[in-house]
mmCIF file of C-alpha atoms and ligand atoms in Angstrom:
data_model
loop_
_atom_site.group_PDB
_atom_site.id
_atom_site.type_symbol
_atom_site.label_atom_id
_atom_site.label_comp_id
_atom_site.label_asym_id
_atom_site.label_seq_id
_atom_site.Cartn_x
_atom_site.Cartn_y
_atom_site.Cartn_z
ATOM 1 C CA MET A 1 6.763 -43.577 -15.212
ATOM 2 C CA SER A 2 5.809 -39.958 -15.008
ATOM 3 C CA ASN A 3 7.379 -37.758 -17.852
ATOM 4 C CA PRO A 4 9.973 -34.823 -16.119
ATOM 5 C CA GLN A 5 8.363 -32.163 -18.846
ATOM 6 C CA ASP A 6 4.505 -33.132 -17.931
ATOM 7 C CA ILE A 7 3.053 -30.846 -15.757
ATOM 8 C CA PRO A 8 1.099 -32.465 -12.905
ATOM 9 C CA PRO A 9 -2.570 -31.526 -12.712
ATOM 10 C CA ASN A 10 -2.932 -30.061 -9.011
ATOM 11 C CA LEU A 11 0.166 -28.015 -9.919
ATOM 12 C CA VAL A 12 -1.425 -24.456 -11.334
ATOM 13 C CA ARG A 13 -5.082 -25.678 -9.927
ATOM 14 C CA ARG A 14 -4.979 -24.987 -5.823
ATOM 15 C CA THR A 15 -5.384 -28.346 -3.330
ATOM 16 C CA PRO A 16 -7.754 -28.813 -1.094
ATOM 17 C CA TRP A 17 -6.372 -27.894 2.733
ATOM 18 C CA PRO A 18 -5.006 -30.740 4.312
ATOM 19 C CA GLN A 19 -7.580 -32.697 6.156
ATOM 20 C CA SER A 20 -6.959 -33.067 10.105
ATOM 21 C CA VAL A 21 -9.633 -33.712 13.038
ATOM 22 C CA SER A 22 -7.330 -31.190 15.538
ATOM 23 C CA ARG A 23 -7.867 -27.598 14.621
ATOM 24 C CA ALA A 24 -5.062 -24.905 14.409
ATOM 25 C CA VAL A 25 -4.652 -23.030 17.602
ATOM 26 C CA GLY A 26 -3.375 -19.625 16.061
ATOM 27 C CA THR A 27 -5.591 -17.578 13.626
ATOM 28 C CA PRO A 28 -5.451 -18.314 9.946
ATOM 29 C CA LEU A 29 -3.859 -15.895 7.763
ATOM 30 C CA GLN A 30 -5.845 -15.963 4.397
ATOM 31 C CA PRO A 31 -3.961 -13.848 1.555
ATOM 32 C CA SER A 32 -6.232 -14.862 -1.127
ATOM 33 C CA VAL A 33 -7.365 -11.859 -3.148
ATOM 34 C CA VAL A 34 -10.310 -13.428 -4.700
ATOM 35 C CA TYR A 35 -12.699 -16.205 -3.651
ATOM 36 C CA ALA A 36 -14.944 -18.580 -5.854
ATOM 37 C CA SER A 37 -18.077 -18.677 -5.887
ATOM 38 C CA GLU A 38 -20.124 -22.271 -6.752
ATOM 39 C CA SER A 39 -22.524 -20.370 -9.232
ATOM 40 C CA PRO A 40 -24.003 -16.796 -10.465
ATOM 41 C CA ASP A 41 -27.147 -17.636 -8.500
ATOM 42 C CA GLN A 42 -24.769 -17.699 -5.290
ATOM 43 C CA LEU A 43 -22.770 -14.924 -6.438
ATOM 44 C CA ASP A 44 -26.152 -13.159 -7.001
ATOM 45 C CA ALA A 45 -27.191 -13.789 -3.583
ATOM 46 C CA GLN A 46 -23.661 -12.541 -2.251
ATOM 47 C CA TYR A 47 -23.850 -9.373 -3.641
ATOM 48 C CA GLY A 48 -27.586 -9.298 -2.701
ATOM 49 C CA GLY A 49 -26.688 -9.655 1.301
ATOM 50 C CA ALA A 50 -28.720 -12.765 1.202
ATOM 51 C CA VAL A 51 -25.943 -15.096 1.698
ATOM 52 C CA ARG A 52 -22.546 -14.352 3.131
ATOM 53 C CA GLY A 53 -19.968 -14.625 1.180
ATOM 54 C CA TYR A 54 -16.172 -12.767 0.496
ATOM 55 C CA THR A 55 -15.733 -12.011 -3.053
ATOM 56 C CA TYR A 56 -12.644 -10.010 -3.711
ATOM 57 C CA ALA A 57 -10.267 -8.796 -0.900
ATOM 58 C CA ARG A 58 -10.957 -4.804 -1.562
ATOM 59 C CA GLU A 59 -14.040 -5.497 -0.192
ATOM 60 C CA GLY A 60 -13.219 -7.514 2.647
ATOM 61 C CA HIS A 61 -11.708 -10.487 3.481
ATOM 62 C CA PRO A 62 -11.457 -12.749 6.505
ATOM 63 C CA ASN A 63 -8.329 -11.336 8.692
ATOM 64 C CA ALA A 64 -10.060 -7.784 8.355
ATOM 65 C CA ASP A 65 -13.468 -9.051 9.883
ATOM 66 C CA VAL A 66 -11.131 -10.952 12.956
ATOM 67 C CA LEU A 67 -9.771 -8.091 13.972
ATOM 68 C CA ALA A 68 -13.027 -5.325 14.013
ATOM 69 C CA GLN A 69 -15.034 -7.885 15.847
ATOM 70 C CA LYS A 70 -12.341 -7.644 18.550
ATOM 71 C CA ILE A 71 -12.258 -3.798 18.537
ATOM 72 C CA ASP A 72 -15.405 -3.590 18.155
ATOM 73 C CA ALA A 73 -15.533 -5.701 21.174
ATOM 74 C CA LEU A 74 -13.244 -3.353 23.304
ATOM 75 C CA GLU A 75 -14.860 -0.244 22.130
ATOM 76 C CA GLY A 76 -18.555 -1.149 22.622
ATOM 77 C CA ALA A 77 -19.236 -0.711 18.952
ATOM 78 C CA SER A 78 -21.104 -2.616 15.957
ATOM 79 C CA ASP A 79 -19.563 -3.738 11.853
ATOM 80 C CA GLY A 80 -16.483 -1.599 12.384
ATOM 81 C CA LEU A 81 -13.834 -1.356 9.718
ATOM 82 C CA ILE A 82 -10.341 -1.980 9.218
ATOM 83 C CA LEU A 83 -8.353 0.636 6.890
ATOM 84 C CA GLY A 84 -5.375 0.968 5.367
ATOM 85 C CA SER A 85 -3.936 3.227 8.105
ATOM 86 C CA GLY A 86 -5.083 5.779 11.163
ATOM 87 C CA MET A 87 -4.963 8.738 8.151
ATOM 88 C CA ALA A 88 -7.407 6.062 5.772
ATOM 89 C CA ALA A 89 -9.796 5.909 8.700
ATOM 90 C CA VAL A 90 -9.773 9.521 9.396
ATOM 91 C CA THR A 91 -10.018 10.174 5.321
ATOM 92 C CA ALA A 92 -13.019 7.705 4.563
ATOM 93 C CA ALA A 93 -15.217 9.196 7.766
ATOM 94 C CA LEU A 94 -14.576 12.716 6.255
ATOM 95 C CA MET A 95 -15.148 11.968 2.797
ATOM 96 C CA GLY A 96 -17.242 8.838 3.086
ATOM 97 C CA LEU A 97 -20.051 11.069 5.096
ATOM 98 C CA LEU A 98 -19.323 14.747 3.881
ATOM 99 C CA GLY A 99 -19.982 16.509 0.302
ATOM 100 C CA ALA A 100 -18.918 19.558 -1.618
ATOM 101 C CA GLY A 101 -20.907 22.832 0.464
ATOM 102 C CA ASP A 102 -21.183 20.861 3.752
ATOM 103 C CA HIS A 103 -18.322 22.286 6.893
ATOM 104 C CA VAL A 104 -16.764 20.564 9.374
ATOM 105 C CA ILE A 105 -14.699 22.196 12.723
ATOM 106 C CA GLY A 106 -11.627 20.551 13.694
ATOM 107 C CA GLY A 107 -9.946 20.236 16.876
ATOM 108 C CA ASP A 108 -6.895 22.955 16.897
ATOM 109 C CA GLN A 109 -4.742 20.751 17.921
ATOM 110 C CA LEU A 110 -5.441 17.474 15.696
ATOM 111 C CA TYR A 111 -2.358 15.250 14.466
ATOM 112 C CA GLY A 112 -0.721 16.466 11.909
ATOM 113 C CA ARG A 113 -1.627 14.959 8.759
ATOM 114 C CA SER A 114 -5.355 15.182 10.174
ATOM 115 C CA LEU A 115 -4.908 19.167 10.469
ATOM 116 C CA ARG A 116 -3.185 19.102 6.999
ATOM 117 C CA LEU A 117 -6.299 17.012 5.477
ATOM 118 C CA MET A 118 -8.614 20.183 7.251
ATOM 119 C CA ARG A 119 -6.342 23.170 6.149
ATOM 120 C CA GLN A 120 -5.204 21.834 2.616
ATOM 121 C CA ASP A 121 -7.229 18.682 0.705
ATOM 122 C CA LEU A 122 -10.865 19.430 1.704
ATOM 123 C CA SER A 123 -11.323 22.253 0.050
ATOM 124 C CA ARG A 124 -9.916 21.465 -2.805
ATOM 125 C CA PHE A 125 -13.347 18.938 -2.719
ATOM 126 C CA GLY A 126 -15.546 22.127 -1.765
ATOM 127 C CA ILE A 127 -15.701 20.777 1.960
ATOM 128 C CA LEU A 128 -14.926 23.618 4.205
ATOM 129 C CA THR A 129 -13.228 23.739 7.600
ATOM 130 C CA SER A 130 -12.464 25.518 10.469
ATOM 131 C CA LEU A 131 -10.739 24.135 13.615
ATOM 132 C CA ALA A 132 -11.474 25.280 17.151
ATOM 133 C CA ASP A 133 -10.124 24.761 20.677
ATOM 134 C CA PRO A 134 -12.247 21.368 21.690
ATOM 135 C CA THR A 135 -10.986 21.937 25.431
ATOM 136 C CA ASP A 136 -13.839 25.006 25.365
ATOM 137 C CA PRO A 137 -17.308 23.790 24.305
ATOM 138 C CA ALA A 138 -18.042 27.376 23.854
ATOM 139 C CA ALA A 139 -15.363 27.863 21.045
ATOM 140 C CA ILE A 140 -16.689 24.744 19.000
ATOM 141 C CA GLU A 141 -20.421 26.356 19.628
ATOM 142 C CA ALA A 142 -18.979 29.471 18.092
ATOM 143 C CA ALA A 143 -17.686 27.836 15.461
ATOM 144 C CA ILE A 144 -20.871 26.430 14.070
ATOM 145 C CA ARG A 145 -22.666 27.242 10.600
ATOM 146 C CA PRO A 146 -25.889 26.587 9.152
ATOM 147 C CA GLU A 147 -23.689 23.995 7.060
ATOM 148 C CA THR A 148 -22.001 22.292 9.708
ATOM 149 C CA LYS A 149 -22.248 18.572 9.257
ATOM 150 C CA MET A 150 -19.477 17.269 11.592
ATOM 151 C CA ILE A 151 -16.962 17.633 14.011
ATOM 152 C CA LEU A 152 -13.690 16.177 14.627
ATOM 153 C CA ILE A 153 -11.848 15.768 18.022
ATOM 154 C CA GLU A 154 -9.460 13.870 19.115
ATOM 155 C CA THR A 155 -9.985 12.532 23.198
ATOM 156 C CA VAL A 156 -6.328 13.471 24.036
ATOM 157 C CA SER A 157 -4.187 16.193 21.877
ATOM 158 C CA ASN A 158 -1.274 15.199 20.578
ATOM 159 C CA PRO A 159 1.707 16.804 22.301
ATOM 160 C CA THR A 160 -0.026 18.688 25.073
ATOM 161 C CA LEU A 161 -2.434 15.529 26.381
ATOM 162 C CA ARG A 162 -5.280 18.196 26.761
ATOM 163 C CA ILE A 163 -8.601 16.537 27.145
ATOM 164 C CA ALA A 164 -11.973 17.288 24.808
ATOM 165 C CA ALA A 165 -14.512 18.268 26.335
ATOM 166 C CA LEU A 166 -16.497 15.099 24.933
ATOM 167 C CA PRO A 167 -19.525 14.692 26.519
ATOM 168 C CA GLU A 168 -20.620 18.734 26.400
ATOM 169 C CA ILE A 169 -18.979 18.813 22.026
ATOM 170 C CA ALA A 170 -21.180 15.632 21.694
ATOM 171 C CA ALA A 171 -24.575 17.165 23.371
ATOM 172 C CA ILE A 172 -24.042 20.550 21.371
ATOM 173 C CA ALA A 173 -23.155 18.002 18.409
ATOM 174 C CA LYS A 174 -26.651 15.910 19.096
ATOM 175 C CA ALA A 175 -28.982 19.104 19.774
ATOM 176 C CA ARG A 176 -27.942 20.663 16.337
ATOM 177 C CA GLY A 177 -28.263 17.396 14.373
ATOM 178 C CA ILE A 178 -24.071 17.367 13.856
ATOM 179 C CA LEU A 179 -22.224 14.429 13.591
ATOM 180 C CA LEU A 180 -19.327 14.297 15.896
ATOM 181 C CA ALA A 181 -16.551 12.380 14.980
ATOM 182 C CA VAL A 182 -13.931 11.533 17.470
ATOM 183 C CA ASP A 183 -10.009 10.049 17.069
ATOM 184 C CA SER A 184 -9.713 8.551 19.908
ATOM 185 C CA THR A 185 -5.949 6.741 18.988
ATOM 186 C CA PHE A 186 -4.847 8.048 22.321
ATOM 187 C CA SER A 187 -7.120 6.388 24.749
ATOM 188 C CA THR A 188 -7.847 3.892 23.778
ATOM 189 C CA PRO A 189 -11.117 1.798 24.420
ATOM 190 C CA ARG A 190 -9.434 0.962 27.464
ATOM 191 C CA SER A 191 -9.710 4.446 29.097
ATOM 192 C CA VAL A 192 -12.716 6.026 27.163
ATOM 193 C CA ARG A 193 -15.213 4.769 24.758
ATOM 194 C CA PRO A 194 -16.507 7.880 22.595
ATOM 195 C CA LEU A 195 -19.207 6.167 21.361
ATOM 196 C CA GLU A 196 -20.949 6.008 25.034
ATOM 197 C CA HIS A 197 -20.562 9.683 25.270
ATOM 198 C CA GLY A 198 -22.389 10.630 22.498
ATOM 199 C CA ALA A 199 -20.221 10.109 19.936
ATOM 200 C CA ASP A 200 -21.672 8.933 16.056
ATOM 201 C CA ILE A 201 -18.159 7.928 14.692
ATOM 202 C CA VAL A 202 -15.055 6.157 16.603
ATOM 203 C CA ILE A 203 -12.004 6.258 14.824
ATOM 204 C CA HIS A 204 -8.452 4.557 15.932
ATOM 205 C CA SER A 205 -4.844 4.166 14.123
ATOM 206 C CA VAL A 206 -4.359 0.899 15.662
ATOM 207 C CA THR A 207 -0.586 1.285 14.406
ATOM 208 C CA LYS A 208 -0.358 2.406 17.981
ATOM 209 C CA LEU A 209 -1.329 0.878 20.889
ATOM 210 C CA LEU A 210 -3.768 -1.060 19.759
ATOM 211 C CA ALA A 211 -1.130 -3.453 17.388
ATOM 212 C CA GLY A 212 1.458 -2.384 19.995
ATOM 213 C CA HIS A 213 4.358 -3.393 18.207
ATOM 214 C CA SER A 214 5.388 -1.042 15.486
ATOM 215 C CA ASP A 215 5.433 -3.711 12.525
ATOM 216 C CA VAL A 216 1.975 -2.058 10.862
ATOM 217 C CA THR A 217 0.082 0.767 9.546
ATOM 218 C CA LEU A 218 -3.963 -0.021 10.422
ATOM 219 C CA GLY A 219 -7.083 1.951 11.175
ATOM 220 C CA TYR A 220 -10.187 1.426 12.402
ATOM 221 C CA VAL A 221 -13.808 3.202 11.707
ATOM 222 C CA ALA A 222 -17.312 2.523 13.764
ATOM 223 C CA CYS A 223 -20.215 4.276 13.546
ATOM 224 C CA ALA A 224 -23.233 3.937 15.557
ATOM 225 C CA ASN A 225 -25.758 4.437 12.404
ATOM 226 C CA PRO A 226 -25.427 1.513 9.945
ATOM 227 C CA GLU A 227 -26.119 4.350 6.695
ATOM 228 C CA HIS A 228 -23.187 6.081 7.615
ATOM 229 C CA ARG A 229 -21.059 2.783 7.984
ATOM 230 C CA ARG A 230 -22.268 2.120 4.672
ATOM 231 C CA ALA A 231 -21.039 5.526 3.174
ATOM 232 C CA VAL A 232 -17.784 5.026 4.494
ATOM 233 C CA TYR A 233 -17.379 1.720 3.817
ATOM 234 C CA ASP A 234 -18.500 2.462 -0.160
ATOM 235 C CA PHE A 235 -15.843 5.621 -0.261
ATOM 236 C CA ALA A 236 -13.162 3.206 1.488
ATOM 237 C CA VAL A 237 -13.264 0.134 -1.213
ATOM 238 C CA THR A 238 -13.898 2.254 -4.062
ATOM 239 C CA THR A 239 -10.665 4.796 -3.216
ATOM 240 C CA GLY A 240 -8.844 1.364 -2.316
ATOM 241 C CA LEU A 241 -8.377 3.092 1.396
ATOM 242 C CA THR A 242 -8.789 -1.233 2.633
ATOM 243 C CA PRO A 243 -5.891 -3.081 4.371
ATOM 244 C CA SER A 244 -3.717 -5.847 3.417
ATOM 245 C CA PRO A 245 -4.661 -9.587 5.243
ATOM 246 C CA PHE A 246 -1.240 -9.945 6.666
ATOM 247 C CA ASP A 247 -1.639 -6.551 8.730
ATOM 248 C CA CYS A 248 -4.842 -7.197 9.957
ATOM 249 C CA TRP A 249 -2.951 -10.771 10.811
ATOM 250 C CA LEU A 250 -0.014 -9.322 12.872
ATOM 251 C CA ALA A 251 -2.503 -6.641 14.506
ATOM 252 C CA GLU A 252 -5.153 -9.401 15.604
ATOM 253 C CA ARG A 253 -1.904 -11.370 17.337
ATOM 254 C CA GLY A 254 -0.822 -7.707 18.644
ATOM 255 C CA LEU A 255 -4.084 -7.177 20.299
ATOM 256 C CA TYR A 256 -3.945 -10.697 22.679
ATOM 257 C CA SER A 257 -1.959 -8.471 25.111
ATOM 258 C CA PHE A 258 -3.133 -4.942 24.455
ATOM 259 C CA HIS A 259 -5.068 -5.283 27.934
ATOM 260 C CA LEU A 260 -1.604 -6.353 29.586
ATOM 261 C CA ARG A 261 0.362 -3.817 27.678
ATOM 262 C CA TYR A 262 -2.022 -1.112 28.520
ATOM 263 C CA ASP A 263 -2.218 -1.309 31.743
ATOM 264 C CA ARG A 264 1.653 -2.081 32.637
ATOM 265 C CA ALA A 265 2.493 1.161 30.078
ATOM 266 C CA GLU A 266 0.211 3.331 32.150
ATOM 267 C CA GLU A 267 1.318 2.315 35.399
ATOM 268 C CA ASN A 268 5.016 3.009 34.463
ATOM 269 C CA ALA A 269 3.587 6.423 32.736
ATOM 270 C CA LYS A 270 2.220 7.412 36.522
ATOM 271 C CA ARG A 271 5.416 6.514 38.016
ATOM 272 C CA LEU A 272 8.126 8.328 35.450
ATOM 273 C CA ALA A 273 5.252 11.370 35.503
ATOM 274 C CA ASP A 274 5.795 11.751 39.131
ATOM 275 C CA HIS A 275 9.491 10.579 38.928
ATOM 276 C CA LEU A 276 10.404 13.238 35.903
ATOM 277 C CA ALA A 277 8.717 16.601 38.279
ATOM 278 C CA GLY A 278 11.305 16.349 40.698
ATOM 279 C CA LEU A 279 13.969 16.300 39.034
ATOM 280 C CA ALA A 280 16.107 19.560 38.435
ATOM 281 C CA GLY A 281 16.423 20.436 34.887
ATOM 282 C CA VAL A 282 12.455 20.226 34.304
ATOM 283 C CA LYS A 283 10.093 23.193 33.929
ATOM 284 C CA ARG A 284 6.792 21.483 33.891
ATOM 285 C CA VAL A 285 5.545 17.712 33.189
ATOM 286 C CA LEU A 286 2.261 16.744 31.478
ATOM 287 C CA TYR A 287 0.048 13.842 32.293
ATOM 288 C CA PRO A 288 -3.569 13.874 32.461
ATOM 289 C CA LEU A 289 -4.154 12.399 36.379
ATOM 290 C CA ARG A 290 -1.370 15.108 37.948
ATOM 291 C CA PRO A 291 -2.986 17.531 39.896
ATOM 292 C CA ASP A 292 -0.872 20.054 37.927
ATOM 293 C CA HIS A 293 -2.275 19.060 34.564
ATOM 294 C CA PRO A 294 -4.272 21.962 33.198
ATOM 295 C CA ASP A 295 -7.489 19.732 32.126
ATOM 296 C CA HIS A 296 -6.804 17.518 35.480
ATOM 297 C CA ASN A 297 -10.660 17.666 36.428
ATOM 298 C CA ARG A 298 -11.879 16.917 33.302
ATOM 299 C CA ALA A 299 -9.727 13.957 32.632
ATOM 300 C CA VAL A 300 -10.499 12.708 36.286
ATOM 301 C CA GLY A 301 -14.272 12.749 35.144
ATOM 302 C CA LEU A 302 -13.882 11.203 31.747
ATOM 303 C CA LEU A 303 -10.451 8.793 32.234
ATOM 304 C CA GLY A 304 -11.333 8.008 35.829
ATOM 305 C CA ALA A 305 -8.304 6.558 36.676
ATOM 306 C CA ARG A 306 -6.991 5.490 33.163
ATOM 307 C CA GLY A 307 -4.585 8.583 32.692
ATOM 308 C CA GLY A 308 -2.700 6.298 29.592
ATOM 309 C CA ASN A 309 1.008 5.941 28.934
ATOM 310 C CA MET A 310 1.353 9.268 27.359
ATOM 311 C CA VAL A 311 3.619 11.733 29.253
ATOM 312 C CA SER A 312 4.832 14.949 28.095
ATOM 313 C CA PHE A 313 7.605 17.331 30.413
ATOM 314 C CA GLU A 314 9.494 19.878 28.851
ATOM 315 C CA LEU A 315 13.475 20.568 30.051
ATOM 316 C CA ASP A 316 14.530 24.055 31.136
ATOM 317 C CA GLY A 317 17.252 24.322 28.626
ATOM 318 C CA GLY A 318 16.632 24.551 24.731
ATOM 319 C CA ARG A 319 17.862 22.342 21.391
ATOM 320 C CA MET A 320 21.413 21.679 22.868
ATOM 321 C CA ALA A 321 20.043 20.192 25.825
ATOM 322 C CA ALA A 322 17.517 18.787 23.654
ATOM 323 C CA ASN A 323 20.192 16.956 21.948
ATOM 324 C CA ALA A 324 22.217 15.947 25.156
ATOM 325 C CA LEU A 325 18.892 14.059 26.621
ATOM 326 C CA THR A 326 18.587 11.682 23.603
ATOM 327 C CA ARG A 327 22.622 10.942 23.181
ATOM 328 C CA ALA A 328 22.449 10.085 26.935
ATOM 329 C CA MET A 329 19.527 7.836 26.233
ATOM 330 C CA PRO A 330 20.692 5.918 23.217
ATOM 331 C CA ASP A 331 18.940 2.481 24.084
ATOM 332 C CA LEU A 332 15.504 4.200 23.991
ATOM 333 C CA ALA A 333 13.916 4.580 20.416
ATOM 334 C CA PHE A 334 14.337 8.573 19.690
ATOM 335 C CA ALA A 335 11.481 7.811 17.090
ATOM 336 C CA PRO A 336 7.687 9.896 16.197
ATOM 337 C CA THR A 337 5.635 7.444 16.958
ATOM 338 C CA LEU A 338 3.582 6.067 19.741
ATOM 339 C CA GLY A 339 2.363 2.698 21.041
ATOM 340 C CA ASP A 340 4.844 0.565 20.559
ATOM 341 C CA ILE A 341 5.388 -2.042 23.390
ATOM 342 C CA GLY A 342 8.758 -0.191 23.793
ATOM 343 C CA THR A 343 9.216 3.355 25.216
ATOM 344 C CA THR A 344 9.730 6.125 22.546
ATOM 345 C CA LEU A 345 10.545 9.804 22.724
ATOM 346 C CA SER A 346 9.514 12.400 20.573
ATOM 347 C CA HIS A 347 10.588 16.096 20.176
ATOM 348 C CA PRO A 348 7.898 17.829 18.291
ATOM 349 C CA ALA A 349 9.765 20.672 17.211
ATOM 350 C CA SER A 350 11.566 18.821 15.218
ATOM 351 C CA SER A 351 9.418 16.379 14.300
ATOM 352 C CA SER A 352 5.149 16.512 14.085
ATOM 353 C CA HIS A 353 5.417 20.454 14.744
ATOM 354 C CA ARG A 354 8.468 21.388 12.187
ATOM 355 C CA ALA A 355 5.820 23.469 10.096
ATOM 356 C CA VAL A 356 4.435 25.143 13.122
ATOM 357 C CA SER A 357 5.777 28.917 13.524
ATOM 358 C CA PRO A 358 8.232 29.159 16.612
ATOM 359 C CA GLU A 359 5.336 31.642 17.666
ATOM 360 C CA ASP A 360 2.572 29.328 17.142
ATOM 361 C CA ARG A 361 4.180 26.402 18.575
ATOM 362 C CA ALA A 362 5.059 28.687 22.015
ATOM 363 C CA ALA A 363 1.364 29.847 22.087
ATOM 364 C CA ILE A 364 0.495 25.885 22.462
ATOM 365 C CA GLY A 365 3.761 25.255 25.230
ATOM 366 C CA ILE A 366 6.000 23.773 22.403
ATOM 367 C CA SER A 367 8.841 24.674 22.871
ATOM 368 C CA GLU A 368 13.053 22.917 21.769
ATOM 369 C CA GLY A 369 13.138 21.791 25.232
ATOM 370 C CA PHE A 370 9.600 20.151 24.953
ATOM 371 C CA PHE A 371 9.415 15.867 24.509
ATOM 372 C CA ARG A 372 6.758 13.597 24.418
ATOM 373 C CA ILE A 373 7.134 10.179 25.789
ATOM 374 C CA SER A 374 5.020 7.132 24.835
ATOM 375 C CA VAL A 375 5.701 5.119 28.174
ATOM 376 C CA GLY A 376 6.045 0.924 27.338
ATOM 377 C CA VAL A 377 6.087 -2.138 29.481
ATOM 378 C CA GLU A 378 9.870 -1.890 30.572
ATOM 379 C CA ASP A 379 11.057 -1.869 33.987
ATOM 380 C CA ILE A 380 10.278 1.354 35.656
ATOM 381 C CA GLY A 381 13.396 1.222 37.677
ATOM 382 C CA GLN A 382 15.273 0.819 33.984
ATOM 383 C CA LEU A 383 12.858 4.120 32.622
ATOM 384 C CA ILE A 384 13.616 5.975 35.931
ATOM 385 C CA ALA A 385 17.851 5.352 35.251
ATOM 386 C CA ASP A 386 17.836 6.470 31.832
ATOM 387 C CA PHE A 387 15.290 9.171 31.936
ATOM 388 C CA SER A 388 17.509 10.334 35.245
ATOM 389 C CA ALA A 389 20.415 10.090 33.329
ATOM 390 C CA GLY A 390 19.169 11.886 30.219
ATOM 391 C CA VAL A 391 18.002 14.912 32.055
ATOM 392 C CA ALA A 392 21.607 14.875 33.884
ATOM 393 C CA ALA A 393 22.622 15.103 30.933
ATOM 394 C CA ALA A 394 20.292 17.936 29.504
ATOM 395 C CA LYS A 395 21.257 20.312 32.677
ATOM 396 C CA ALA A 396 24.744 20.015 32.207
ATOM 397 C CA ALA A 397 24.464 20.680 28.293
ATOM 398 C CA SER A 398 22.327 24.489 28.739
HETATM 399 C C1 LIG B 401 -0.893 8.296 14.039
HETATM 400 C C2 LIG B 401 -1.865 8.724 14.529
HETATM 401 C C3 LIG B 401 -3.081 8.923 13.417
HETATM 402 C C4 LIG B 401 -2.786 8.773 11.864
HETATM 403 O O1 LIG B 401 -2.320 7.156 11.848
HETATM 404 P P1 LIG B 401 -1.638 5.876 10.846
HETATM 405 O O2 LIG B 401 -1.696 4.580 10.956
HETATM 406 O O3 LIG B 401 -0.076 6.716 10.789
HETATM 407 O O4 LIG B 401 -2.244 6.981 9.455
HETATM 408 C C5 LIG B 401 -3.878 9.836 13.332
HETATM 409 N N1 LIG B 401 -4.564 10.264 14.870
HETATM 410 C C6 LIG B 401 -3.593 10.030 15.885
HETATM 411 C C7 LIG B 401 -4.516 10.533 16.991
HETATM 412 C C8 LIG B 401 -2.513 9.420 15.203
HETATM 413 O O5 LIG B 401 -1.799 9.478 16.810
#
């Protein structure tokens, strides 16, 4: 009889995983922070790259690699990196590759935190920045200086859904030896694969459409040049921008249905955009594939038939109409995010663009009646009924 006070040898030490002739169908989740090597010789070989082996989770782990390989396949990229958030991916791409005295040009309608990085943070490290309109290749070209090392644009801008002149900007960058980084979160690889258009770096907030369920924050960055990849990787590992295994596991699970979600959401978006355009009380609708979109021709050229799941629209009324709209659609999440499986609605004037002055907002067409919809996979009849009720309530209130 063992004494209840005895500690069995396998209590503290890890027990081997039970043997099974059948295999698990689901992807295993591996939360281990450290990996034990057999000997110093083997560890040397691992660090030297002669053999492949994990060492410490901040430097890499299987769940991140499984996820990266899937996004690589979608993007036509190789050796992509998974980082702790979309902003970690943007930060690692910029700060891993730029140094004091270098200049970077950013699109003038970048994601809010990317704009802040451009306007406030990079300069504290001696990295010079300027902003230019990525729908106008001449404006980008005019912003180039002798010390310009990188251009960062988004394929589809938030929330006005302007389409960047990606191939033209890639040609300008290539001719001058400048790196082109593209944040392709809104369009996803199902619409456009920036590396095929001459980009050097592609970035995603995996948080959004790729993971698709609003339960993880992750980012992805892939570089065409392995030396750039190494620099971005080392910066991310040193500064701890690396992801949690559980988040990677959840995102990989979400990715199984990415193509189905995207196709359905996009189909819904097209139909909802046309429906909204026909409603009294709606001043204008922005959807890249509608002929009245300011970048319609470029959208068709770059995205083909893939207009994506994002639709923006403007009510005739102001804040009162906007309040009436969200209150009339209580089942629909009024939340400043995008890419969820369900439809979400955001109001840039009170969220993403609240720090922008009303005059500057007006200059890019964002009024108090402006909304952005991230269309989900619901039944289209339900969405049409919800928005019809919302717009009718907004019209009555204005
Ligand atoms: C959300 C978003 C980001 C930031 O991603 P997080 O995962 O929230 O850090 C960057 N770029 C674009 C275009 C985004 O929509």
